[in-house]
Amino acid sequence: MQHALSDLNLEQRAAVLHGDGPILVLAGAGSGKTRVITHRIARLIDDGASPRELLAVTFTNKAAGEMRERLIQLVGDRAWEMWIGTFHSTCARLLRQHAEHAGLSRDFTIFDDDDQKRVVTQLLKELNVSDRITPRGVLARIDRAKNAGEDLTRLPARDYVDDVARRVYPLYTARLARENAVDFNDLLLKVLRLLELPGLGESLSRRFSHVLVDEFQDTNRVQYRLVRHLARGTSNLCVVGDDDQSIYSWRGAEPRNLLEFDRDFPSARVIKLERNYRSSGHVLAAANAVIAKNPCRHDKALWTDRDAGEPILLEECHDERAEAEFVASAIQGLRAVENRTHGDMAILYRTHAQSRVLEESLRAARIPYRIIGGVSFFQRREVKDITEYLRLIVNPHADTAFERIVNVPTRGIGDTTLDRIRGHAVTGGLSLLEAARSCAAGAASALGPQARRKVESFVELMDSLRATVSSRARVSEILAQVIERTGYAERLEIEDKIDGPERLRNLHELVAAAAACDDEAGPEATPAGFLERVALVASADDKDGRQGDAVTLMTIHAAKGLEFSVVFLAGLEEGVFPALRGDGDLDHELQEERRLAYVAITRARDRLVFSHARTRRTYDEIRRNEPSRFIFDVPKECLAVRARPAARRPDLADRRHERRSMDDVDQTPAFEEPIYILDDEGEDPVFPPGARVRHKIFGIGQVQEGSGRGPDRKLTIQFPGHGKKTIVARFVEKV
């Protein structure tokens, strides 16, 4: 173990060697927090602690597996005796051991998402609730209340879905009890109640000699209360986290759990891990400057032994399409000039909707990519739903489209009704839409009066939407009509408070994509033409496979915990990132957006590229956007722009007064020589003064100055041991 300690820095070693009592380890991005946790556990075992009495809690099964693998390397098979797992797996294990105290037998079952949906669907039918309320919407309200440890029946109803959820909740709870079952939230809540029982609670609080929790900033209030109770008997609690990376408030995460830790544990020792082992100096300076504007945080600043590295490239583009083309071109340049692989690079964005135009540009440039934490734009559920509406409008014989959307959003046309329509279609040799029209008119008496009215309403909706095509409306206008008149957008706004805004943005982007096609095709634009384009894109998605050496695309939320040599951060515009909804606490929203920016920036190891568009098409209109305030937070010495004619340079400097009045911004980006990528004409790279290069004969040197352009550009380079040499650019390579 002593040898292992030699690999730690002073702060890491202090955290590992801390004795009994609570300890808070504030671990900045890339500071080696997992190493601290595993080495601390190994040290406790070496000092005589029983592995069976050690509990380490993580947030994912993957993280738990990786922690155990590291511990096996440190302590061998004793790692298998430890309690290592997620909150849910840990609580499931405790609940099995003490099920009788929770009113369960030890063979209780755990309901997954499908089980929950099935039960709530039955309960909604029993309550005769409107078909417009879905099980998903009700379960989302139940989940939110349970995450906060609140009794849903005692909360005020803000809307009709809340009212329905309050009525369903006691019936849902009774059904679980009758089936000797729990859902995932119950695992935590029932164990929390066990910990509060006299006698058993005290025993459980002494069950573990040490409790260690990773990613503590992501805990919700129930999880925090669990941790506090489990460590109550010994006070040997070690929590590791970073309040600057708390980005999951929409899941119930409470950064105040970490910020207020010393209130509940006043004797806690606080150790800051600020040395970053991942990123270059310029990247860290940018991250520190952005997050420093958050008032509610532990004071810390990342630093590194690495040099400053390349400045952050700032690229202002005309619109989102030009931005996407720039990103694709930059990727090609970095590969050609620096021998970067596609797998070295990632494109991060604030919302899934931004991926659409990026995907198109990457595909056009034949750059392989993979999407993490999501699916390709035209494969997303809401996008597929609305495009299938368009398909049925264009082609009344599209039976697969009919089956997908006849009850989307829910309108009370269930499986029994659909089976009878299918039967009538087969008997009469009709399409499903024609069969539905016939059934609605009373043919075959297949449907009861109520079902017939619902089918008739759907047929009338489709007829009215088909009329918009006959009127030669733009494709974007037709899609907008579909989204509005089907009630799809309204349903998302009412029921899906967590994913709804994101899904609505995807629908807006779908309309924007159609509007762009309308503009390109002019009078020749047709719904069929748009559907053909969508089909070709979707087909390309299937064939690409997204495997092997590929550029990674993902939202910033999905990127947490990952790192890449090169990171492109796209869409740095007010209203895009930060994305402030304005329907809640704006200060709270902005602080979380800053934390998101901090997470995004610190994913980069070597190179970071910012891009933003002056205009961006939103829904069916083109909006002018101001650059994100986060750009102005970055110290000017960290930024560079590409050399270009003065008239084409970004005009950020001219907006300094305007931005200062908005956000007290003191810094503006500098306009320096371009960083090392291909220029506008696709020529060979330009080496800025200060760049480190390698020559086959003279070795590594530093560029002093240069003249000319392209591959014949002449560079004056200082080589240690060889002095200054003037060399043509094509004979050196960037280090």
XYZ file of C-alpha atoms in Angstrom:
735
model
C 0.000 0.000 0.000
C 2.916 2.331 0.746
C 4.030 1.979 -2.882
C 0.519 2.858 -4.069
C 0.516 6.004 -1.925
C 3.638 7.213 -3.693
C 1.547 7.640 -6.849
C -0.735 10.172 -5.152
C -0.300 13.925 -4.835
C -0.347 15.585 -1.399
C -4.094 16.310 -1.358
C -5.023 12.858 -2.614
C -2.778 11.283 -0.009
C -4.335 13.382 2.761
C -7.800 12.153 1.780
C -6.641 8.527 1.637
C -4.892 8.688 5.024
C -7.683 10.555 6.850
C -8.681 8.581 9.940
C -12.094 8.338 11.560
C -14.760 11.003 11.259
C -16.510 12.661 8.325
C -14.562 13.922 5.343
C -15.650 15.922 2.304
C -13.424 15.572 -0.760
C -14.099 18.333 -3.276
C -12.797 16.746 -6.442
C -12.570 19.016 -9.481
C -12.886 17.650 -12.996
C -10.027 15.327 -13.941
C -8.495 15.432 -10.463
C -8.378 11.665 -9.808
C -11.334 11.221 -7.469
C -11.872 7.520 -8.244
C -8.251 6.851 -7.368
C -8.808 8.565 -4.010
C -11.875 6.457 -3.161
C -10.306 3.130 -4.126
C -7.008 3.881 -2.390
C -8.846 5.015 0.733
C -10.783 1.739 0.824
C -7.573 -0.237 0.292
C -5.883 1.688 3.110
C -8.822 1.002 5.470
C -8.604 -2.731 4.708
C -4.821 -2.757 5.186
C -5.355 -1.037 8.552
C -7.647 -3.836 9.716
C -11.150 -2.806 8.662
C -13.352 -5.742 7.679
C -14.304 -5.554 3.982
C -17.793 -6.786 4.960
C -18.275 -3.599 6.981
C -17.323 -1.207 4.185
C -20.012 0.336 1.961
C -19.175 2.196 -1.252
C -22.066 3.756 -3.146
C -21.928 4.848 -6.787
C -24.575 6.055 -9.241
C -24.292 3.471 -12.014
C -23.655 -0.253 -12.195
C -20.814 0.481 -14.604
C -19.096 2.754 -12.075
C -19.567 0.124 -9.356
C -17.987 -2.525 -11.587
C -15.024 -0.316 -12.415
C -14.505 0.478 -8.724
C -14.467 -3.210 -7.815
C -11.993 -3.975 -10.634
C -9.608 -1.303 -9.340
C -9.941 -2.620 -5.791
C -9.161 -6.176 -6.914
C -5.849 -4.828 -8.226
C -5.175 -3.206 -4.840
C -6.491 -5.727 -2.285
C -7.154 -8.892 -4.278
C -10.190 -11.088 -3.646
C -11.077 -9.216 -0.445
C -12.737 -6.671 -2.739
C -15.532 -9.203 -3.356
C -16.509 -9.101 0.332
C -17.276 -5.367 0.228
C -20.639 -3.762 -0.323
C -20.150 -1.905 -3.604
C -23.168 -0.827 -5.622
C -25.689 1.802 -6.569
C -28.154 3.294 -4.111
C -30.875 1.045 -5.494
C -28.885 -2.195 -5.418
C -27.645 -1.456 -1.902
C -31.143 -0.745 -0.645
C -32.556 -3.826 -2.380
C -30.000 -5.948 -0.515
C -30.818 -4.353 2.839
C -34.539 -4.655 2.203
C -34.225 -8.387 1.462
C -32.541 -8.835 4.828
C -35.204 -6.927 6.766
C -38.289 -7.294 4.539
C -40.616 -8.265 7.404
C -40.114 -4.854 9.025
C -41.284 -3.218 5.779
C -44.437 -5.336 5.436
C -42.920 -7.501 2.715
C -41.779 -11.079 2.358
C -38.188 -11.673 1.322
C -39.228 -12.853 -2.132
C -40.741 -9.475 -3.033
C -40.542 -8.433 -6.679
C -39.282 -5.163 -8.119
C -41.507 -3.510 -10.709
C -39.685 -2.218 -13.771
C -40.974 0.555 -16.030
C -43.251 -1.755 -18.013
C -44.765 -3.232 -14.847
C -45.493 0.237 -13.498
C -47.052 1.338 -16.762
C -49.275 -1.755 -16.849
C -50.611 -1.123 -13.326
C -51.238 2.581 -13.878
C -52.963 1.877 -17.214
C -55.412 -0.411 -15.401
C -56.006 2.136 -12.659
C -56.735 4.930 -15.142
C -59.357 2.722 -16.760
C -60.899 1.915 -13.385
C -61.089 5.628 -12.562
C -62.556 6.340 -16.019
C -59.918 9.021 -16.582
C -59.762 10.822 -19.920
C -57.808 9.031 -22.627
C -55.713 12.192 -22.975
C -53.927 11.399 -19.713
C -51.208 8.782 -20.215
C -49.627 6.405 -17.686
C -46.256 8.003 -18.458
C -47.481 11.414 -17.349
C -48.939 10.085 -14.106
C -45.846 8.027 -13.287
C -43.624 11.063 -13.872
C -45.547 12.961 -11.170
C -45.371 10.014 -8.763
C -41.641 9.634 -9.401
C -40.963 13.321 -8.803
C -42.746 13.274 -5.455
C -40.987 10.095 -4.310
C -37.558 11.472 -5.276
C -38.227 14.411 -2.994
C -39.567 12.149 -0.229
C -42.969 13.852 -0.395
C -46.482 12.459 0.031
C -48.149 13.100 -3.295
C -51.646 13.098 -1.786
C -50.729 16.111 0.358
C -49.237 18.213 -2.415
C -51.298 20.908 -4.162
C -52.520 19.995 -7.640
C -51.131 22.459 -10.186
C -53.006 20.988 -13.122
C -55.296 18.146 -14.162
C -52.462 15.605 -14.432
C -51.432 16.397 -10.841
C -55.033 15.879 -9.739
C -55.197 12.505 -11.504
C -51.837 11.455 -10.034
C -53.097 12.237 -6.534
C -56.097 9.974 -7.118
C -54.032 7.184 -8.646
C -51.232 7.190 -6.080
C -52.993 5.463 -3.126
C -54.477 2.853 -5.477
C -51.059 2.299 -7.048
C -49.466 1.882 -3.609
C -52.171 -0.587 -2.577
C -51.674 -2.609 -5.768
C -47.931 -2.887 -5.123
C -48.575 -4.042 -1.553
C -51.111 -6.629 -2.714
C -48.585 -8.057 -5.181
C -45.712 -8.041 -2.643
C -43.862 -5.651 -4.931
C -41.935 -2.389 -4.839
C -40.855 0.067 -7.498
C -37.360 1.558 -7.699
C -38.190 4.558 -5.537
C -39.739 2.298 -2.898
C -36.406 0.539 -2.490
C -34.948 3.771 -1.124
C -38.002 4.997 0.773
C -38.674 1.716 2.562
C -35.050 1.388 3.665
C -35.177 4.990 4.875
C -38.206 4.090 7.027
C -36.309 1.079 8.408
C -33.455 3.378 9.387
C -35.916 5.567 11.275
C -37.335 2.665 13.327
C -36.260 2.481 16.998
C -33.870 -0.357 17.565
C -33.474 -1.538 13.982
C -32.451 1.933 12.871
C -29.678 2.121 15.448
C -28.492 -1.353 14.477
C -28.376 -0.508 10.769
C -26.543 2.747 11.475
C -23.725 0.685 12.972
C -23.815 -1.964 10.243
C -20.975 -0.313 8.313
C -17.776 0.926 9.886
C -17.190 3.267 6.924
C -19.537 4.634 4.249
C -18.102 6.149 1.056
C -20.218 7.923 -1.570
C -19.072 8.933 -5.051
C -20.617 11.761 -7.151
C -22.231 13.164 -4.020
C -23.396 16.292 -5.852
C -25.886 14.107 -7.753
C -27.747 12.828 -4.688
C -31.375 13.788 -4.103
C -32.848 14.471 -0.670
C -33.915 10.873 -0.048
C -30.454 9.568 -0.923
C -28.844 12.169 1.311
C -31.049 11.159 4.241
C -30.133 7.510 3.633
C -26.419 8.303 3.728
C -26.788 10.400 6.862
C -28.648 7.593 8.689
C -26.264 4.841 7.562
C -23.276 6.808 8.906
C -25.029 8.023 12.055
C -23.568 5.330 14.323
C -19.901 5.898 13.476
C -19.736 9.278 11.659
C -17.203 7.618 9.365
C -18.600 9.090 6.189
C -16.497 9.996 3.163
C -18.267 11.827 0.350
C -16.567 12.764 -2.888
C -18.038 15.216 -5.346
C -17.879 18.527 -7.148
C -20.652 21.073 -6.780
C -19.420 22.657 -10.028
C -20.511 19.486 -11.849
C -24.021 19.243 -10.410
C -26.082 19.223 -13.625
C -29.010 16.908 -12.888
C -31.480 19.043 -10.941
C -34.213 17.904 -13.331
C -33.672 14.392 -11.925
C -33.991 15.650 -8.383
C -30.270 16.102 -7.672
C -29.590 18.683 -4.983
C -26.221 20.476 -5.104
C -27.005 21.850 -1.652
C -26.414 18.336 -0.260
C -22.731 18.958 -0.907
C -22.770 22.703 -0.278
C -24.385 22.263 3.149
C -22.549 19.092 4.154
C -20.664 20.824 6.948
C -23.972 21.927 8.485
C -24.944 18.330 9.278
C -21.334 17.269 9.856
C -19.661 20.317 11.463
C -16.535 18.332 12.326
C -16.004 17.242 8.719
C -12.569 17.679 7.233
C -12.606 19.327 3.792
C -9.937 18.474 1.222
C -9.842 20.035 -2.229
C -8.482 18.194 -5.234
C -7.640 20.991 -7.665
C -4.800 19.523 -9.674
C -6.161 18.461 -13.047
C -4.507 15.586 -14.909
C -6.571 15.912 -18.069
C -6.625 19.317 -19.736
C -4.247 21.965 -21.030
C -3.750 25.309 -19.311
C -5.956 27.306 -21.679
C -8.838 24.846 -21.247
C -8.625 25.036 -17.459
C -8.355 28.829 -17.462
C -11.554 28.998 -19.508
C -13.363 26.542 -17.225
C -12.283 28.388 -14.072
C -13.361 31.754 -15.481
C -16.815 30.533 -16.504
C -17.651 28.766 -13.236
C -16.207 31.546 -11.042
C -19.298 33.647 -11.809
C -21.531 31.225 -9.914
C -22.113 32.677 -6.437
C -23.186 29.444 -4.688
C -20.188 27.144 -4.850
C -17.142 25.962 -2.951
C -14.203 28.131 -3.890
C -11.661 26.149 -5.917
C -9.695 26.517 -9.129
C -8.253 23.784 -11.310
C -4.561 23.886 -12.239
C -2.202 21.662 -14.197
C 1.482 20.969 -14.737
C 0.844 20.892 -18.486
C 1.653 23.898 -20.632
C -1.009 26.306 -21.853
C -1.488 24.367 -25.069
C -3.372 25.663 -28.068
C -5.750 28.582 -27.533
C -9.466 27.921 -27.848
C -10.656 28.524 -31.387
C -13.703 30.772 -31.574
C -15.652 30.552 -34.828
C -18.608 32.772 -35.659
C -20.757 31.433 -38.500
C -23.566 32.867 -40.573
C -26.155 30.237 -39.606
C -26.450 26.752 -38.162
C -25.714 25.110 -41.510
C -22.481 27.086 -41.909
C -21.590 26.164 -38.337
C -22.081 22.465 -39.068
C -20.025 22.723 -42.251
C -17.260 24.478 -40.322
C -17.181 21.674 -37.729
C -16.971 19.040 -40.469
C -14.198 20.976 -42.231
C -12.261 21.424 -38.981
C -12.462 17.688 -38.281
C -11.035 16.975 -41.726
C -8.300 19.554 -41.143
C -7.272 18.121 -37.800
C -7.097 14.644 -39.298
C -5.039 15.784 -42.279
C -2.641 18.010 -40.363
C -2.312 16.418 -36.933
C -3.147 12.810 -37.755
C -6.033 12.910 -35.302
C -8.434 9.999 -35.476
C -12.185 10.468 -35.628
C -12.362 8.760 -32.256
C -10.228 11.536 -30.726
C -12.999 14.064 -31.325
C -16.401 14.867 -29.874
C -19.088 17.408 -30.716
C -21.098 18.589 -27.720
C -24.354 20.521 -27.818
C -26.950 21.713 -25.340
C -30.015 19.999 -26.825
C -30.628 16.913 -28.946
C -32.336 19.051 -31.605
C -28.975 20.590 -32.557
C -27.692 17.250 -33.819
C -29.836 17.300 -36.981
C -27.823 19.766 -39.056
C -24.521 18.492 -37.625
C -25.417 14.963 -38.690
C -26.226 16.138 -42.195
C -22.886 17.921 -42.601
C -20.883 14.997 -41.218
C -22.699 12.627 -43.518
C -22.098 14.879 -46.519
C -18.390 14.970 -45.660
C -18.389 11.175 -45.185
C -17.224 11.527 -41.599
C -18.298 8.533 -39.482
C -20.011 9.416 -36.224
C -21.870 7.867 -33.329
C -24.556 9.427 -31.142
C -24.256 8.734 -27.420
C -27.264 8.918 -25.116
C -29.754 9.331 -27.932
C -30.723 8.278 -31.420
C -30.243 9.913 -34.774
C -32.546 12.883 -35.295
C -35.050 11.424 -37.755
C -35.267 8.214 -35.704
C -36.497 9.976 -32.557
C -39.970 9.000 -31.439
C -41.656 12.366 -31.734
C -39.989 13.089 -35.077
C -41.070 9.700 -36.433
C -44.621 10.253 -35.163
C -45.057 13.550 -36.999
C -43.348 12.388 -40.207
C -45.661 9.353 -40.225
C -48.627 11.724 -40.047
C -47.209 13.447 -43.116
C -46.741 10.085 -44.831
C -50.393 9.142 -44.277
C -51.500 12.563 -45.495
C -49.516 12.097 -48.704
C -50.384 8.419 -49.130
C -53.744 7.256 -47.675
C -52.672 3.649 -48.343
C -49.700 3.843 -45.922
C -51.054 1.276 -43.450
C -47.887 1.177 -41.325
C -48.157 4.938 -40.792
C -51.844 4.560 -39.890
C -51.074 1.928 -37.252
C -48.350 4.071 -35.705
C -50.308 7.295 -35.330
C -54.000 6.376 -35.132
C -53.798 6.628 -31.335
C -50.884 9.089 -31.051
C -51.409 11.154 -29.053
C -53.868 8.946 -27.214
C -57.438 9.471 -28.392
C -59.097 6.336 -27.033
C -58.647 4.118 -30.091
C -57.445 0.939 -28.432
C -56.239 -2.432 -29.674
C -59.766 -3.907 -29.882
C -60.969 -1.079 -32.111
C -57.864 -1.317 -34.265
C -58.302 -5.098 -34.658
C -61.850 -4.575 -35.920
C -60.678 -1.938 -38.406
C -58.019 -4.369 -39.634
C -60.612 -7.093 -40.051
C -62.882 -4.785 -42.041
C -59.939 -3.767 -44.227
C -59.091 -7.386 -45.038
C -62.713 -8.272 -45.774
C -63.278 -5.278 -48.030
C -59.838 -5.078 -49.604
C -59.389 -1.578 -48.196
C -56.540 0.426 -46.776
C -56.740 0.921 -43.016
C -57.684 4.594 -43.444
C -60.445 3.657 -45.878
C -61.620 0.926 -43.505
C -61.643 3.405 -40.625
C -63.742 5.798 -42.708
C -66.155 2.996 -43.535
C -66.405 1.869 -39.898
C -66.987 5.450 -38.763
C -69.869 5.656 -41.237
C -71.501 2.636 -39.597
C -70.434 -0.076 -42.046
C -70.178 -3.629 -40.765
C -71.384 -2.526 -37.323
C -67.951 -3.504 -36.113
C -67.646 -0.617 -33.690
C -69.766 0.562 -30.817
C -71.083 4.143 -30.775
C -68.272 5.527 -28.588
C -65.483 3.877 -30.561
C -67.139 4.969 -33.818
C -67.134 8.612 -32.716
C -63.424 8.465 -31.862
C -62.547 6.877 -35.216
C -64.719 9.392 -37.035
C -62.889 12.241 -35.295
C -59.537 10.838 -36.428
C -60.710 10.433 -40.033
C -62.008 14.010 -40.078
C -58.658 15.219 -38.735
C -56.797 13.425 -41.527
C -59.180 14.805 -44.152
C -58.666 18.360 -42.942
C -54.876 17.893 -42.925
C -54.976 16.519 -46.465
C -56.743 19.714 -47.476
C -53.633 21.695 -46.496
C -51.650 19.701 -49.069
C -54.236 20.471 -51.730
C -53.902 24.169 -50.941
C -50.194 23.996 -51.915
C -49.042 24.986 -48.445
C -45.328 24.808 -47.665
C -44.197 21.502 -46.160
C -43.115 23.321 -43.012
C -46.604 24.817 -42.692
C -48.200 21.390 -43.068
C -45.972 19.938 -40.344
C -46.740 22.873 -38.057
C -50.457 22.217 -38.608
C -49.999 18.530 -37.778
C -48.162 19.310 -34.539
C -50.804 21.820 -33.458
C -54.048 20.205 -34.617
C -53.232 16.706 -33.376
C -52.584 18.130 -29.909
C -49.102 16.592 -29.913
C -47.329 19.696 -28.607
C -50.004 20.325 -25.995
C -49.652 16.775 -24.711
C -45.887 17.137 -24.305
C -46.269 20.419 -22.446
C -48.872 19.032 -20.034
C -47.612 15.553 -19.319
C -43.895 15.327 -19.906
C -42.346 17.968 -17.688
C -38.859 16.431 -17.829
C -38.399 15.313 -21.449
C -41.214 17.389 -22.921
C -39.235 20.593 -23.591
C -36.478 18.613 -25.315
C -38.977 16.713 -27.455
C -40.721 19.961 -28.384
C -37.382 21.380 -29.533
C -36.973 18.330 -31.739
C -40.355 19.045 -33.329
C -39.404 22.679 -33.864
C -36.187 21.475 -35.511
C -38.219 19.163 -37.749
C -40.253 22.140 -38.955
C -37.022 24.106 -39.406
C -35.592 21.249 -41.514
C -38.725 21.285 -43.680
C -38.524 25.063 -44.026
C -34.921 24.784 -45.210
C -36.002 22.209 -47.796
C -38.861 24.512 -48.861
C -36.363 27.314 -49.434
C -33.983 25.083 -51.392
C -36.628 23.517 -53.620
C -38.738 26.654 -54.070
C -41.994 26.052 -55.981
C -40.962 22.424 -56.535
C -41.059 21.629 -52.805
C -43.514 18.838 -51.966
C -44.318 16.722 -48.905
C -43.337 13.625 -50.890
C -39.956 15.167 -51.681
C -39.339 15.958 -48.018
C -40.317 12.416 -46.995
C -37.924 11.038 -49.598
C -35.103 13.083 -48.112
C -35.977 11.873 -44.609
C -36.037 8.256 -45.800
C -32.610 8.570 -47.426
C -31.133 10.095 -44.276
C -32.660 7.381 -42.088
C -31.341 4.710 -44.443
C -27.847 6.174 -44.182
C -28.182 6.066 -40.403
C -28.839 2.325 -40.514
C -25.906 1.617 -42.832
C -23.286 3.708 -41.051
C -23.298 1.526 -37.951
C -21.502 4.224 -35.952
C -18.864 1.695 -34.907
C -15.075 1.797 -34.900
C -13.253 5.072 -35.458
C -16.043 7.633 -35.312
C -16.637 11.179 -34.079
C -18.829 11.231 -30.968
C -21.943 13.404 -30.868
C -23.773 13.953 -27.593
C -25.454 16.435 -25.314
C -23.368 17.929 -22.533
C -25.406 15.990 -19.975
C -24.411 12.721 -21.643
C -20.733 13.763 -21.763
C -20.217 13.973 -18.009
C -17.473 11.604 -16.930
C -15.980 11.355 -20.426
C -12.967 13.049 -22.015
C -11.657 13.603 -25.540
C -8.510 14.985 -27.124
C -10.567 17.451 -29.179
C -13.946 18.897 -28.203
C -16.212 21.052 -30.361
C -18.788 22.990 -28.333
C -21.473 24.076 -30.804
C -24.327 26.551 -30.490
C -22.793 28.987 -28.003
C -25.582 31.526 -28.336
C -27.942 33.235 -25.942
C -31.154 31.233 -25.885
C -29.384 28.087 -27.057
C -26.643 27.836 -24.439
C -27.454 29.089 -21.901
C -30.980 27.763 -22.452
C -33.087 29.708 -19.977
C -36.750 28.688 -19.923
C -37.835 31.677 -17.870
C -40.642 29.770 -16.143
C -38.825 29.367 -12.832
C -35.944 30.791 -10.814
C -33.715 32.404 -13.460
C -30.747 32.677 -11.110
C -31.007 28.970 -10.320
C -31.315 28.101 -14.022
C -28.307 30.229 -14.984
C -26.150 28.666 -12.271
C -26.915 25.190 -13.599
C -26.213 26.340 -17.159
C -22.817 27.616 -15.999
C -22.127 24.253 -14.416
C -23.032 22.643 -17.738
C -20.560 24.937 -19.507
C -17.889 23.987 -16.974
C -18.535 20.286 -17.583
C -18.446 20.783 -21.365
C -15.160 22.706 -21.324
C -13.406 20.240 -19.019
C -14.146 17.291 -21.339
C -11.302 18.546 -23.585
C -7.741 17.343 -23.124
C -5.824 19.177 -25.841
C -8.059 21.236 -28.099
C -11.307 23.081 -27.570
C -13.333 24.764 -30.316
C -16.238 27.155 -29.672
C -18.726 27.911 -32.430
C -21.890 29.974 -32.683
C -24.224 31.156 -35.404
C -25.397 34.710 -35.997
C -28.770 33.403 -37.178
C -30.540 30.142 -36.469
C -33.795 28.830 -37.875
C -36.238 28.059 -35.083
C -39.526 26.470 -36.105
C -40.385 28.351 -39.320
C -38.586 31.606 -38.631
C -34.999 32.789 -38.700
C -33.792 34.428 -35.506
C -30.683 36.472 -34.882
C -28.820 35.307 -31.789
C -26.240 37.056 -29.664
C -23.084 35.129 -28.742
C -23.336 33.267 -25.454
C -22.328 35.154 -22.341
C -20.011 32.229 -21.568
C -17.742 33.280 -24.442
C -17.219 36.649 -22.793
C -16.280 35.015 -19.494
C -13.221 33.366 -21.052
C -9.939 35.330 -20.666
C -8.994 36.900 -23.992
C -5.533 35.325 -23.980
C -7.206 31.899 -24.145
C -9.084 32.622 -27.382
C -8.130 32.753 -31.046
C -10.038 33.192 -34.297
C -9.132 32.123 -37.799
C -7.389 34.691 -39.983
C -9.779 36.104 -42.569
C -10.460 39.388 -44.366
C -11.336 42.101 -41.883
C -14.858 42.451 -43.224
C -15.532 38.803 -42.422
C -14.138 38.788 -38.898
C -16.512 38.173 -35.996
C -17.766 41.472 -34.634
C -17.671 40.438 -30.967
C -15.358 43.312 -30.096
C -17.894 45.788 -31.454
C -20.537 44.365 -29.101
C -18.489 44.848 -25.967
C -20.561 47.690 -24.558
C -23.845 45.916 -25.304
C -22.735 42.694 -23.603
C -21.298 44.515 -20.590
C -24.649 46.152 -19.999
C -26.272 42.716 -19.997
C -23.863 40.755 -17.886
C -21.004 42.909 -16.567
C -18.626 41.185 -18.954
C -15.058 42.454 -18.690
C -13.291 40.252 -21.227
C -13.588 40.137 -25.013
C -11.960 37.600 -27.291
C -8.654 38.495 -28.899
C -8.241 38.257 -32.663
C -5.038 36.311 -33.059
C -3.443 34.094 -35.636
C -5.481 30.992 -36.410
C -4.906 27.772 -34.526
C -3.768 24.784 -36.429
C -6.540 23.666 -38.822
C -7.156 24.047 -42.545
C -8.093 27.534 -43.652
C -11.159 28.671 -45.644
C -9.786 27.517 -48.992
C -8.820 24.075 -47.669
C -5.100 24.902 -48.006
C -2.295 23.532 -45.896
C -2.008 24.605 -42.258
C -0.740 27.892 -40.890
C 1.717 27.675 -38.015
C 1.258 30.532 -35.518
C 4.248 31.968 -33.628
C 4.849 29.908 -30.512
C 3.720 26.635 -32.080
C 5.929 23.615 -31.363
C 6.925 21.634 -34.451
C 9.022 18.589 -35.300
C 11.615 18.343 -38.089
C 13.139 15.019 -39.178
C 16.713 16.320 -38.780
C 16.597 19.125 -36.219
C 13.992 17.589 -33.883
C 11.489 19.695 -31.907
C 11.561 23.476 -32.152
C 9.379 26.540 -31.661
C 8.091 28.785 -34.448
C 9.336 32.380 -34.121
C 7.705 33.903 -37.187
C 6.425 33.014 -40.646
C 5.739 34.474 -44.081
C 3.624 33.414 -47.028
C 0.697 31.043 -47.177
C -0.052 27.396 -47.687
C 2.503 24.561 -47.922
C 5.257 26.922 -49.137
C 4.930 29.228 -46.127
C 8.397 29.895 -44.692
C 8.881 29.482 -40.973
C 11.658 30.758 -38.751
C 12.083 28.089 -36.083
C 14.316 28.010 -32.987
C 15.745 24.508 -32.491
C 17.591 23.811 -29.208
C 21.174 22.896 -30.057
C 20.782 23.962 -33.696
C 19.762 27.604 -33.449
C 17.337 29.363 -35.803
C 16.455 27.716 -39.095
C 14.213 28.911 -41.939
C 12.182 25.944 -43.175
C 9.278 25.519 -45.593
C 6.114 24.577 -43.697
C 5.485 21.322 -45.504
C 8.707 19.858 -44.083
C 7.641 20.112 -40.451
C 4.731 18.759 -38.444
C 2.933 20.071 -35.378
C 3.830 18.531 -32.011
